[in-house]
Tab-separated table of C-alpha atoms in Angstrom:
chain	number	residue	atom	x	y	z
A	59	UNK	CA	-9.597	-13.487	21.674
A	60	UNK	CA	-12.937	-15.027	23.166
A	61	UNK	CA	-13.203	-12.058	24.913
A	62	UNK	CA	-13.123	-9.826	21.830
A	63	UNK	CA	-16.098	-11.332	20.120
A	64	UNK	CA	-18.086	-11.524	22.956
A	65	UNK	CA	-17.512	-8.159	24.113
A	66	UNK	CA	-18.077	-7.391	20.308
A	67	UNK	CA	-21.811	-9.313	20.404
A	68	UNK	CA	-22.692	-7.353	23.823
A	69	UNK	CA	-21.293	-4.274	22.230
A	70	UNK	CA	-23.223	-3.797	18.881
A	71	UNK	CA	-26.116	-6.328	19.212
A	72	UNK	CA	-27.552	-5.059	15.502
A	73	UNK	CA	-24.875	-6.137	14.237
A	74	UNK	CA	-26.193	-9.031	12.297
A	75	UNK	CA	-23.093	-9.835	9.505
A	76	UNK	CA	-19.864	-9.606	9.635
A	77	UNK	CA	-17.177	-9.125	6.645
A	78	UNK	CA	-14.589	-11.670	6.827
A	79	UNK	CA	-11.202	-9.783	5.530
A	80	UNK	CA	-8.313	-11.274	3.676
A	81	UNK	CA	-5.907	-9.474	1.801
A	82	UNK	CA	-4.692	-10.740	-0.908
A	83	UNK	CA	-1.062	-9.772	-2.548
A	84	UNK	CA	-2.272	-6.843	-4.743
A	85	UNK	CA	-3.834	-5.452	-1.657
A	86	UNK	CA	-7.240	-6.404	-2.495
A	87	UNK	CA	-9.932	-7.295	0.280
A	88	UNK	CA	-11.168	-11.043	-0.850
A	89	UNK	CA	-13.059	-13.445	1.814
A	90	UNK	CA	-16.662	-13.683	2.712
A	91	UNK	CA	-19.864	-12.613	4.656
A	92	UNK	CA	-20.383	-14.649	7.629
A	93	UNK	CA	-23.299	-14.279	10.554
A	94	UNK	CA	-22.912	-13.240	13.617
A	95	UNK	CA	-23.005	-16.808	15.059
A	96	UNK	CA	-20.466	-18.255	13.232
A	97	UNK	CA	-17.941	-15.964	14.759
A	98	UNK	CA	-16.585	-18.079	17.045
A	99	UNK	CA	-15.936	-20.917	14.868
A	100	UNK	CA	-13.865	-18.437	12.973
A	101	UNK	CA	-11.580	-17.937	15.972
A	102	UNK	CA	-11.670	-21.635	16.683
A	103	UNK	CA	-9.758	-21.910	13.425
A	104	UNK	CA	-12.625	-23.611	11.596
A	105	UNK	CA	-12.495	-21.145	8.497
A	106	UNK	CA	-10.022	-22.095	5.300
A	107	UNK	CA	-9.908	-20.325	1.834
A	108	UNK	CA	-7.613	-21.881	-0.755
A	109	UNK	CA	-4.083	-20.466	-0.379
A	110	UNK	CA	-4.036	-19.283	-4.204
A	111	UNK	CA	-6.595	-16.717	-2.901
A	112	UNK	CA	-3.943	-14.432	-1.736
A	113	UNK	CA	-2.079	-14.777	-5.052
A	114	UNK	CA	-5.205	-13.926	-7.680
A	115	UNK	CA	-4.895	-11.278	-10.360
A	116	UNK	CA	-6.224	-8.163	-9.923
A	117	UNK	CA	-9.221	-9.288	-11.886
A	118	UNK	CA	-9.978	-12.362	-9.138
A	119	UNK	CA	-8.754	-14.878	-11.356
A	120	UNK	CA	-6.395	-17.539	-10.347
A	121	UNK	CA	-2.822	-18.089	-11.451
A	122	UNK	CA	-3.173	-21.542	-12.881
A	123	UNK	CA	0.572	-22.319	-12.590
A	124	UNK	CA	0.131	-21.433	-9.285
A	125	UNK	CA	-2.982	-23.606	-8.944
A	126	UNK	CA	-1.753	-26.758	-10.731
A	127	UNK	CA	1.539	-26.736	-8.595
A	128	UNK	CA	0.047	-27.612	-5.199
A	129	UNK	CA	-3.398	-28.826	-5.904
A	130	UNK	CA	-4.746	-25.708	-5.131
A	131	UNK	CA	-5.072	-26.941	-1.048
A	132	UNK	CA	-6.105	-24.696	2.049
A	133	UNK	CA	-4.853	-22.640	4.886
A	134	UNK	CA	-6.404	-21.990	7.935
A	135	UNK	CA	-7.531	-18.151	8.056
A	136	UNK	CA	-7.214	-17.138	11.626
A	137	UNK	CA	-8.823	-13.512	13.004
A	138	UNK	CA	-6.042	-10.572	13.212
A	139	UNK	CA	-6.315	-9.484	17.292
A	140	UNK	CA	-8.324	-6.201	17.299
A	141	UNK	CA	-9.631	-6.342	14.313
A	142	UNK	CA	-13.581	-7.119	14.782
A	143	UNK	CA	-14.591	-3.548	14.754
A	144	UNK	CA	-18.184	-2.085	13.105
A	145	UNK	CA	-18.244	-0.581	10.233
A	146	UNK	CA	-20.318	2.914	10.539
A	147	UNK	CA	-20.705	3.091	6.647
A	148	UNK	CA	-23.065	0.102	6.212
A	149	UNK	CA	-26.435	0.617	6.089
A	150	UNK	CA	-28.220	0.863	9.427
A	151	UNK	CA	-24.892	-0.087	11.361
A	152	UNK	CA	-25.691	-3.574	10.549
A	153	UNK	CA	-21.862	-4.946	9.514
A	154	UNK	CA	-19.084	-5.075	11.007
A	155	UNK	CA	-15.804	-6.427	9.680
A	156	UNK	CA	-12.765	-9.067	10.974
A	157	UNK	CA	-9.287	-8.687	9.200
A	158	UNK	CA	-8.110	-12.436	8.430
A	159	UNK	CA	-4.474	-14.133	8.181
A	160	UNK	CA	-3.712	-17.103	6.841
A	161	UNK	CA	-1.448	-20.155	8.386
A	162	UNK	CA	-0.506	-23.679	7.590
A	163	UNK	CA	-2.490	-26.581	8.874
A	164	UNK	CA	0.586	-27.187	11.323
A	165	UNK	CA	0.324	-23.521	12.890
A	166	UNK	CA	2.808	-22.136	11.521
A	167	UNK	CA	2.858	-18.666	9.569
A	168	UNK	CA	1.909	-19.094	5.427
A	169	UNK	CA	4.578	-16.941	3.982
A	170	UNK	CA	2.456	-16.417	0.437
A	171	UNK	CA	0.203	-13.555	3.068
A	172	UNK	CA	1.699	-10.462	2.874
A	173	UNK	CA	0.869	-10.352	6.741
A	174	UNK	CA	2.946	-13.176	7.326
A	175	UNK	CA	6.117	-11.822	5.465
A	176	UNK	CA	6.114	-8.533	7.317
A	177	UNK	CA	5.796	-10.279	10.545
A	178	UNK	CA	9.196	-12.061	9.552
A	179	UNK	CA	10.764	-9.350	8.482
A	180	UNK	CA	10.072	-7.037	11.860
A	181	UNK	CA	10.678	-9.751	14.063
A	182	UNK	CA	14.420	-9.115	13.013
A	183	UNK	CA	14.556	-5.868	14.225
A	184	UNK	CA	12.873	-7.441	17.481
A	185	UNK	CA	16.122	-9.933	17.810
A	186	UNK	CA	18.246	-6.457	18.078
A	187	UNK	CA	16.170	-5.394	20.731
A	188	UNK	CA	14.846	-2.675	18.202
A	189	UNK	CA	11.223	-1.452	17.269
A	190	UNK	CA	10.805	0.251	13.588
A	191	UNK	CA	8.339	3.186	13.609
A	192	UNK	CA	6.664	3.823	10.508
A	193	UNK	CA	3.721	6.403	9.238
A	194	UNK	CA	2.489	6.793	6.022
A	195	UNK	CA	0.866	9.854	3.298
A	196	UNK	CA	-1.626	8.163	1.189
A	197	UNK	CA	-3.025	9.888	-1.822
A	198	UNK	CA	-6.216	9.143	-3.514
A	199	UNK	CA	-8.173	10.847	-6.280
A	200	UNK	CA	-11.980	11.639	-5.544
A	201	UNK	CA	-13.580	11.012	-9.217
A	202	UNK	CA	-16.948	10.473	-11.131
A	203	UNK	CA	-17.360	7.111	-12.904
A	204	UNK	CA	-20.057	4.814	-14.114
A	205	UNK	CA	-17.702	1.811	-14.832
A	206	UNK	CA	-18.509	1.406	-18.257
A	207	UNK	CA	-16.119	0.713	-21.426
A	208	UNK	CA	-14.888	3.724	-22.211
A	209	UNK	CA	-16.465	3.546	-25.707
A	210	UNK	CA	-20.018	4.502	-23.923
A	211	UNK	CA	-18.565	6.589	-21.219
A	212	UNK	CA	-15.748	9.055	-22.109
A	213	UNK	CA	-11.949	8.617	-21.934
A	214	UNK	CA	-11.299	8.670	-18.495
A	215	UNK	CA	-13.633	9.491	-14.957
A	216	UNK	CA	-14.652	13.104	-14.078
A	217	UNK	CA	-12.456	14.775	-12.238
A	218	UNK	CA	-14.392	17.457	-11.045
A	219	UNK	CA	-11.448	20.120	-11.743
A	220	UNK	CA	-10.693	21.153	-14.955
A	221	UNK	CA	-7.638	22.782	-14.503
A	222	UNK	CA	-5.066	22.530	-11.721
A	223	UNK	CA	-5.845	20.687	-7.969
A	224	UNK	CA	-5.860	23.633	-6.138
A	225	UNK	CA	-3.265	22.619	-3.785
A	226	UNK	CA	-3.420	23.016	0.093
A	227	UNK	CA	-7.285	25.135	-0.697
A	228	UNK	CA	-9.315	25.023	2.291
A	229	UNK	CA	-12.758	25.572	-0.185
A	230	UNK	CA	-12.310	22.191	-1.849
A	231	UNK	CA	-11.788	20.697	1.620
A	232	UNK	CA	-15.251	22.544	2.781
A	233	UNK	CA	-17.256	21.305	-0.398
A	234	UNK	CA	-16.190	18.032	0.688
A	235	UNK	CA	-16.831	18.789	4.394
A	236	UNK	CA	-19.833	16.034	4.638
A	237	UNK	CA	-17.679	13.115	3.399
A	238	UNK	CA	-14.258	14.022	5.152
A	239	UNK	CA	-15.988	14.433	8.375
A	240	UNK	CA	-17.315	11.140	7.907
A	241	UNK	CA	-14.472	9.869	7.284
A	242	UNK	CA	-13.094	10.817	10.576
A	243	UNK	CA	-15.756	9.669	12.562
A	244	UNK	CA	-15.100	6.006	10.846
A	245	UNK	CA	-10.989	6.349	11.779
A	246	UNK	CA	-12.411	7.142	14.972
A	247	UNK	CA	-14.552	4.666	15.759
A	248	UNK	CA	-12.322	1.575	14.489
A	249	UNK	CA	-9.233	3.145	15.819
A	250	UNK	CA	-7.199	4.416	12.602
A	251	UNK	CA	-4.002	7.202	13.108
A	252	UNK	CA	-6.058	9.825	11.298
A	253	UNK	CA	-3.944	12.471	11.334
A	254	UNK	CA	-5.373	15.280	8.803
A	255	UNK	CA	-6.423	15.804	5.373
A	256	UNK	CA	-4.651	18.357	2.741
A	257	UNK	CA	-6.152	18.997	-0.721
A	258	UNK	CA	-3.079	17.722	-3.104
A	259	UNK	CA	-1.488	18.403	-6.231
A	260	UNK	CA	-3.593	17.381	-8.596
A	261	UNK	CA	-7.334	18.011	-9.744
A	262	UNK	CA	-9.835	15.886	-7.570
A	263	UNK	CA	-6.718	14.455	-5.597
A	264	UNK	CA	-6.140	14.413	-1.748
A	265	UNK	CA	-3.399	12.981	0.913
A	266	UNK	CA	-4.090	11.232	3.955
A	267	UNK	CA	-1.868	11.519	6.659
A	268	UNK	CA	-1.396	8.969	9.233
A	269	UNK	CA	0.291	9.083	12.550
A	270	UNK	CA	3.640	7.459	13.625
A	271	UNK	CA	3.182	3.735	15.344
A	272	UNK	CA	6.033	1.218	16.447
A	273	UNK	CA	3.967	-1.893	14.993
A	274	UNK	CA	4.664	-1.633	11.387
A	275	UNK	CA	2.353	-4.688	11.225
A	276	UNK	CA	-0.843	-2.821	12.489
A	277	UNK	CA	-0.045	-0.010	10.309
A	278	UNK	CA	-0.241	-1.793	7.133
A	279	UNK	CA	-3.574	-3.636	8.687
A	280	UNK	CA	-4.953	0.141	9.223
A	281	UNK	CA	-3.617	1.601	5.805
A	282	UNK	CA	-6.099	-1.442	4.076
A	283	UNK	CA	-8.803	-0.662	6.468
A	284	UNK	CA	-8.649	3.349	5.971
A	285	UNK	CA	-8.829	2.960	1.929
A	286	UNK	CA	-11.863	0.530	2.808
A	287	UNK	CA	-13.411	2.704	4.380
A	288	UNK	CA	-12.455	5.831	2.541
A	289	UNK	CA	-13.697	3.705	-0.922
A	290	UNK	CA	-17.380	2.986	0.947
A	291	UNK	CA	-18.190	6.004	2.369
A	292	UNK	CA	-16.943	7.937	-0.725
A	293	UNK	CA	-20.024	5.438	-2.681
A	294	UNK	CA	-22.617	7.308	-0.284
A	295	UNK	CA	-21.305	10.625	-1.757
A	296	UNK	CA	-22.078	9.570	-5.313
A	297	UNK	CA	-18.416	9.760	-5.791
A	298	UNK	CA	-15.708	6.742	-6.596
A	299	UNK	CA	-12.080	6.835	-4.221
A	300	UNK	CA	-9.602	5.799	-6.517
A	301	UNK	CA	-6.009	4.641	-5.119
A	302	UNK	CA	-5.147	3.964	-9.041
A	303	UNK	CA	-1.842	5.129	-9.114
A	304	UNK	CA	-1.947	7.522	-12.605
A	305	UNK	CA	-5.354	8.246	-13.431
A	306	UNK	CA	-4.784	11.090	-15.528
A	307	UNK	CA	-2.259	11.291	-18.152
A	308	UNK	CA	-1.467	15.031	-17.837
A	309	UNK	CA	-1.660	14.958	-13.404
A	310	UNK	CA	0.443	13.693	-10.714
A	311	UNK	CA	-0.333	10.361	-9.597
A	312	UNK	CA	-1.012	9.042	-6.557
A	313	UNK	CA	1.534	7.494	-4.583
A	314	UNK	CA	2.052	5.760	-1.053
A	315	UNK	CA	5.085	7.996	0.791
A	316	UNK	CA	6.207	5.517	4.163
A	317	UNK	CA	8.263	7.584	6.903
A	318	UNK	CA	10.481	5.212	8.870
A	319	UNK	CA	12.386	5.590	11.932
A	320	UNK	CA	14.153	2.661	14.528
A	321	UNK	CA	13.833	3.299	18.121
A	322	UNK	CA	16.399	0.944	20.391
A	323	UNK	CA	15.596	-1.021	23.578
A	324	UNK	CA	16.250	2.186	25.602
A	325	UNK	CA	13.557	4.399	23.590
A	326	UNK	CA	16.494	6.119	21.789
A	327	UNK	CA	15.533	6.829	17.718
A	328	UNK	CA	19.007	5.065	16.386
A	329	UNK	CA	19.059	7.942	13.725
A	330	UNK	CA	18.877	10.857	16.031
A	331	UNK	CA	22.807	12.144	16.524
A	332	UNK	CA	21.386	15.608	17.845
A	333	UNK	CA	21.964	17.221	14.223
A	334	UNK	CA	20.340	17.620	11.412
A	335	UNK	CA	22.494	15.148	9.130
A	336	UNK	CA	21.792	11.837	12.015
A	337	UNK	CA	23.776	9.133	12.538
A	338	UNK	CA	26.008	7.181	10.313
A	339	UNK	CA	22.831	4.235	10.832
A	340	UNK	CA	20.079	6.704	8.913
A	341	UNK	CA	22.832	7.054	5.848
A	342	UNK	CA	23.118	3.447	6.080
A	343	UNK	CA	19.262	2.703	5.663
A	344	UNK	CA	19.479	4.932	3.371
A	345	UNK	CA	22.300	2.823	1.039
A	346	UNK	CA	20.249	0.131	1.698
A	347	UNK	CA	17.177	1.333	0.120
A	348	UNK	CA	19.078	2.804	-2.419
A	349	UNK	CA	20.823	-0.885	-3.255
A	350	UNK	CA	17.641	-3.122	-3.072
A	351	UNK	CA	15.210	-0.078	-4.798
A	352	UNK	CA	15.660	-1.603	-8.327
A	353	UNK	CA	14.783	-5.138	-7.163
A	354	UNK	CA	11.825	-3.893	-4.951
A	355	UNK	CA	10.274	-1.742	-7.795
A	356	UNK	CA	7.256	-4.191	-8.148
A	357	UNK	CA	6.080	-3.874	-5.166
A	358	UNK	CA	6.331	-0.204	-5.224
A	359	UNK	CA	4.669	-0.480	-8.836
A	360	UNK	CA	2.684	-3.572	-8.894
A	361	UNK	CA	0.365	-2.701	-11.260
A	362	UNK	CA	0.338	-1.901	-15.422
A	363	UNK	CA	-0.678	1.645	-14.708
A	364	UNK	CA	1.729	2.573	-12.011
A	365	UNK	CA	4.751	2.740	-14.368
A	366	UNK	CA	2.763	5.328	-16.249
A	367	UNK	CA	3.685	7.780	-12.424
A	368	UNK	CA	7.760	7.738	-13.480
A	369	UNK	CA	8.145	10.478	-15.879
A	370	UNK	CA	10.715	13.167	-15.497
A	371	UNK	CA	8.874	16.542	-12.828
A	372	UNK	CA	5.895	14.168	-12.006
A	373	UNK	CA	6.101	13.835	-8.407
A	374	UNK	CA	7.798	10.093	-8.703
A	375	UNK	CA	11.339	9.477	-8.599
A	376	UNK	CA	12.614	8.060	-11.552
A	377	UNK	CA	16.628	7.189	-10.205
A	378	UNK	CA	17.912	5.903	-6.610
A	379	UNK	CA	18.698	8.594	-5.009
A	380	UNK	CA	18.341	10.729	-1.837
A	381	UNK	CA	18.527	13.887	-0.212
A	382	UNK	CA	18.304	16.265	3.176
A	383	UNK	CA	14.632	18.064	3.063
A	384	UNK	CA	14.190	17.699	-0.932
A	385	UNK	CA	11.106	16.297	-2.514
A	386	UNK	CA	12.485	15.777	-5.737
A	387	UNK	CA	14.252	12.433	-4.531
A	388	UNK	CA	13.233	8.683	-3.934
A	389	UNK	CA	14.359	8.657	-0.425
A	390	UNK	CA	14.017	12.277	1.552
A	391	UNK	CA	15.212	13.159	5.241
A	392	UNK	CA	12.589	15.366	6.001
A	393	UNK	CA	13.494	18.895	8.947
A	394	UNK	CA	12.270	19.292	12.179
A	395	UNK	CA	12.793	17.620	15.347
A	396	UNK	CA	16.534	15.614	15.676
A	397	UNK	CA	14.401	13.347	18.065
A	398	UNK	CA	12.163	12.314	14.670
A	399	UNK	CA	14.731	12.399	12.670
A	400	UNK	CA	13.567	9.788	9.992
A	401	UNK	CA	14.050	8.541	6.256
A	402	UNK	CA	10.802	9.186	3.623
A	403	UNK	CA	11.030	6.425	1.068
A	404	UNK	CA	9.428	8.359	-1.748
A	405	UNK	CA	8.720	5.812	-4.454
A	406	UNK	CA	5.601	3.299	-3.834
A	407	UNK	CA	2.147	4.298	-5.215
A	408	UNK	CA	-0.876	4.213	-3.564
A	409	UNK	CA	-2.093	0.597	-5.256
A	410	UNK	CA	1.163	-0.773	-3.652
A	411	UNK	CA	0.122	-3.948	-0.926
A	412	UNK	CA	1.383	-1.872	2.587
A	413	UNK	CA	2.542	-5.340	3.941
A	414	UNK	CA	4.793	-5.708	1.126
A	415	UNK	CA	5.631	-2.015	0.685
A	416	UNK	CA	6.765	-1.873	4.541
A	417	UNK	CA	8.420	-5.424	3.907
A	418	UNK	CA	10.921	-4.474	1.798
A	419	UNK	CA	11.571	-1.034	2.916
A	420	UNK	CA	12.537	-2.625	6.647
A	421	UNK	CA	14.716	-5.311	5.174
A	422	UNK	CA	16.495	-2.817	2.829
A	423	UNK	CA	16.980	-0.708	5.513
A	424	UNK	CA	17.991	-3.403	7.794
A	425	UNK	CA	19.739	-4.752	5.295
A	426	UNK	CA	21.890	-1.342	4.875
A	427	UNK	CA	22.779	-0.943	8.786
A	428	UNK	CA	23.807	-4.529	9.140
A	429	UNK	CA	26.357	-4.285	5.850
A	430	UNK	CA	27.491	-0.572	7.094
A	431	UNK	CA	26.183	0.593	3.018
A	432	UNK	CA	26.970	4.104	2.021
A	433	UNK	CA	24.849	5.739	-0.176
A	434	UNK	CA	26.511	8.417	-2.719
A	435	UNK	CA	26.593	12.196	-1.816
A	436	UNK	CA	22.736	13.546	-1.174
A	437	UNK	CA	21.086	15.285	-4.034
A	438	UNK	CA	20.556	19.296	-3.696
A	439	UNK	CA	17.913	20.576	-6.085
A	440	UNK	CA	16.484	19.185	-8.857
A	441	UNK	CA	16.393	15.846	-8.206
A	442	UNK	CA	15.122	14.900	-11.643
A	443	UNK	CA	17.183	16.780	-13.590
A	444	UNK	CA	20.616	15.038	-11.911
A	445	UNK	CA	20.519	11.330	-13.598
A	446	UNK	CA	23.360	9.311	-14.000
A	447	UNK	CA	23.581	5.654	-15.422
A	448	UNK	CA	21.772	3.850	-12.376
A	449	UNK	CA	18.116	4.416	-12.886
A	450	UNK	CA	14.850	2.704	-11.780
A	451	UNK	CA	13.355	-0.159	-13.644
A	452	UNK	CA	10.166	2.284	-14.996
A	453	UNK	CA	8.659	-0.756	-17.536
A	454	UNK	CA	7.036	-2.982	-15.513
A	455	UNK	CA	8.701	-5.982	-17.714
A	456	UNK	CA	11.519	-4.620	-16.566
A	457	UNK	CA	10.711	-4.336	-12.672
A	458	UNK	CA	9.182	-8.185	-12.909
A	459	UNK	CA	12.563	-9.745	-14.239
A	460	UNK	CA	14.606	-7.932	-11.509
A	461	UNK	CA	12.210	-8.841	-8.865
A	462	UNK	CA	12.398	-12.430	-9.959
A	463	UNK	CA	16.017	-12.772	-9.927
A	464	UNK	CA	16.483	-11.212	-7.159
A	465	UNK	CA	18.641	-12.810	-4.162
A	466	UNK	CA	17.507	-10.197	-1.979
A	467	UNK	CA	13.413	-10.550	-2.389
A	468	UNK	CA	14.104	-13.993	-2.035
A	469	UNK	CA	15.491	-13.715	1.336
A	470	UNK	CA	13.158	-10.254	2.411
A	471	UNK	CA	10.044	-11.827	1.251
A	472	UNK	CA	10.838	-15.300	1.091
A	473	UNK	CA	11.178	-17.361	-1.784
A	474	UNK	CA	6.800	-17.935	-2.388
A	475	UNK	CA	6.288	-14.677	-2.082
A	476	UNK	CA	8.730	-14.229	-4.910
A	477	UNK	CA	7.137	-16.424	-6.401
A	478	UNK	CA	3.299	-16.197	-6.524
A	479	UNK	CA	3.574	-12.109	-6.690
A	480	UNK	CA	5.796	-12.424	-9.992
A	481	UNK	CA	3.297	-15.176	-10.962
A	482	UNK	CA	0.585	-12.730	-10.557
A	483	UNK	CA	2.297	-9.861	-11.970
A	484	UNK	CA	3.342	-11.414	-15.627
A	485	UNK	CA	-0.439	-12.787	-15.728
A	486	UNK	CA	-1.620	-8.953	-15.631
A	487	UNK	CA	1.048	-8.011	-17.599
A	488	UNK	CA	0.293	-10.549	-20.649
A	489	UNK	CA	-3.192	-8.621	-20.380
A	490	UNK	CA	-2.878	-6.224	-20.759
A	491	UNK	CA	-0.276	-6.811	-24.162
A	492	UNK	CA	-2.801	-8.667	-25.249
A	493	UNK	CA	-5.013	-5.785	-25.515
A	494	UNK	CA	-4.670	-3.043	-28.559
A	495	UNK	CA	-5.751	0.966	-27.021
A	496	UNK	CA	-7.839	3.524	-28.588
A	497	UNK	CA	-4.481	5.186	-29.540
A	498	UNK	CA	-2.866	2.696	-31.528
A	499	UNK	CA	-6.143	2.537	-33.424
A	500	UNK	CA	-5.902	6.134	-34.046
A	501	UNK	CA	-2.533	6.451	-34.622
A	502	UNK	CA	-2.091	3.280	-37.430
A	503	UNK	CA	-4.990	2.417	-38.954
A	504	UNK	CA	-5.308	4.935	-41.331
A	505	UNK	CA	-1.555	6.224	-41.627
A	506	UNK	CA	-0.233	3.224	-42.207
């Protein structure tokens, strides 16, 4: 990795700053602006931030429990191989940026980083002699917003569109043209599976697509590093990237859609049977999706506003279910090619953590092949319209009590990461209860 920073110095000698990167388990970039010459005392290990940094609110604030428990001590924050890349947004070219994971003083993997836990997780497909391939759709709404209360500012950002999102249209792409170009050029310069842009559902709202790659690992390092840089050059445009996952009440939301296929030791997908239906392995991923979804839901919905995305027709599936080339389901198997034949998991939004998002999915899945699981018959139609008495946990209270009791996170994620997310998770929560809207005012204080 010496060779990486110094080809790095020789490479981009303006570069005088470079962002240290450590994501924390909402997803969040935290860490810290370092020089240029203190890079290699980074990758001599000399760097430490407090492990309760990757288990902070979404507000930055710590988890005292969390704090209190181990005298809030430090890991070692070690550079993520291929990661010290420029970043073409910053002003004059003059930043680049290092993605950071954090370990115990002995060496050994901290399993409170979301890194850490996927890493775990795929190295059990690795024991089979197997290597999971995973893409992802990532939606994101372009808006207008001044980031005051909305008292002083309105109700909600500027959407640009009043009515409808004008899906697939090629014109919204073109009045965009400056910024999505740019946006390429950045994927292409730090090495991101850009893999087109489509106008989406909803007004102000677009998709992402990224390309397949057999290191689920690296993709959820490139999913973080495309909505950075998606989030900064959007700023230069006057305009705000938001991955919230329901910004408006009456609109889709925005959600995080993961394709996932195995490929064995002989480069054979393990769900390709030469049909369209695949191999009694895909249905078996799929059961074990199904099975764990309910216990998984806060990941897929970490936040307070992604619960407001699971409403009956909006785009989010709302029961465990599944079905052959139907959108209308939380876990699709999309047409085309038997030799991609592949399971969509349907049901994360786009504020979900990747790490933890592909975490769970793979040990679900994994989890499903390994027990022989059978899902129930697939779903034709209207997915949303066929509920039975097995639906998803759609309160977030809800989600957080499953997830914490949960023998399955605890051995998918590990028993920390259980831990310090549902620890971070109820602190948000109790926020946000704590707080009384601008429609309870209106609705109560006069009627009653």
């Amino acid at each position: 990795m010496a060779l990486e920073v110094d080809w790095f110095l020789r490479a981009y000698p303006k570069v005088s700053m470079i962002e240290a990167l450590l994501p924390d388990s909402n997803g969040v970039l935290r860490g810290k602006w370092l020089p240029r010459n203190k890079l290699a005392k980074v990758y001599k290990g000399e760097l430490k931030f407090p492990k309760t940094a990757l288990a902070l609110d979404i507000w930055g604030r710590d988890v005292e429990e969390l704090v209190f428990a181990t005298g809030d001590e430090d890991g070692v924050c070690l550079p993520v191989e291929g990661s010290l890349l420029p970043t073409p947004w910053s002003p004059n070219g003059r930043h680049g940026q290092l993605m950071l994971t954090m370990f115990r003083p002995g060496g050994s993997g901290y399993l409170g980083d979301p890194r850490q836990v996927l890493k775990r997780v795929v190295s059990r497909y690795h024991a089979r002699g197997w290597r999971p391939v995973v893409a992802a759709e990532l939606e994101f709404s372009l808006v207008k917003w001044d980031g005051k209360h909305p008292s002083h500012s309105g109700e909600k950002p500027y959407r640009g569109e009043p009515i409808g999102g004008n899906l697939y249209g090629l014109d919204v792409l073109q009045q965009n043209h400056a910024m999505l170009e740019q946006i390429h050029r950045a994927c292409h310069l730090q090495s991101l599976p850009f893999d087109g842009v489509v106008k989406e559902s909803a007004p102000s709202q677009y998709e992402i697509n990224m390309q397949h790659v057999d290191n689920p690992v690296l993709a959820a390092r490139q999913i973080l590093m495309m909505k950075h840089a998606i989030k900064e050059i959007a700023k230069q445009h006057g305009l705000v990237a938001s991955f919230m996952p329901k910004p408006f009440a009456d609109e889709a939301g925005n959600g995080l859609h993961v394709h996932c296929s195995v490929i064995d030791r002989d480069g054979k997908n393990v769900f390709d049977d030469g049909t369209e239906f695949g191999t009694p392995k895909l249905r078996h991923a799929i059961g074990g999706c199904l099975q764990h979804m309910a216990d998984s839901f806060a990941i897929f919905a970490p936040s307070f506003n992604a619960y407001r995305r699971f409403q009956k027709g909006s785009h989010a599936p709302i029961t465990p279910n599944w079905g052959y080339e139907n959108r209308t389901v939380a876990v699709r198997v999309p047409a085309g090619n038997n030799k991609a034949r592949r399971l969509e998991h349907r049901v994360a939004g786009a504020d979900a953590n990747p790490y933890l998002v592909f975490a769970v999915i793979l040990a679900a899945a994994l989890d499903g092949i390994e027990r022989k699981l059978t899902p129930k018959a697939p779903i034709s139609g209207d997915g949303y319209s066929q509920l039975d008495a097995e639906v998803l946990p759609i309160y977030m209270q809800d989600a957080l009590h499953l997830f914490g009791e949960s023998s399955f996170v605890s051995t998918a994620l590990g028993p920390e990461m259980q831990r310090n997310f549902g620890l971070t998770k109820a602190q948000e929560l109790a926020e946000f209860q704590r707080h009384i809207t601008s429609l309870e005012y209106h609705a109560y204080v006069e009627r009653l």
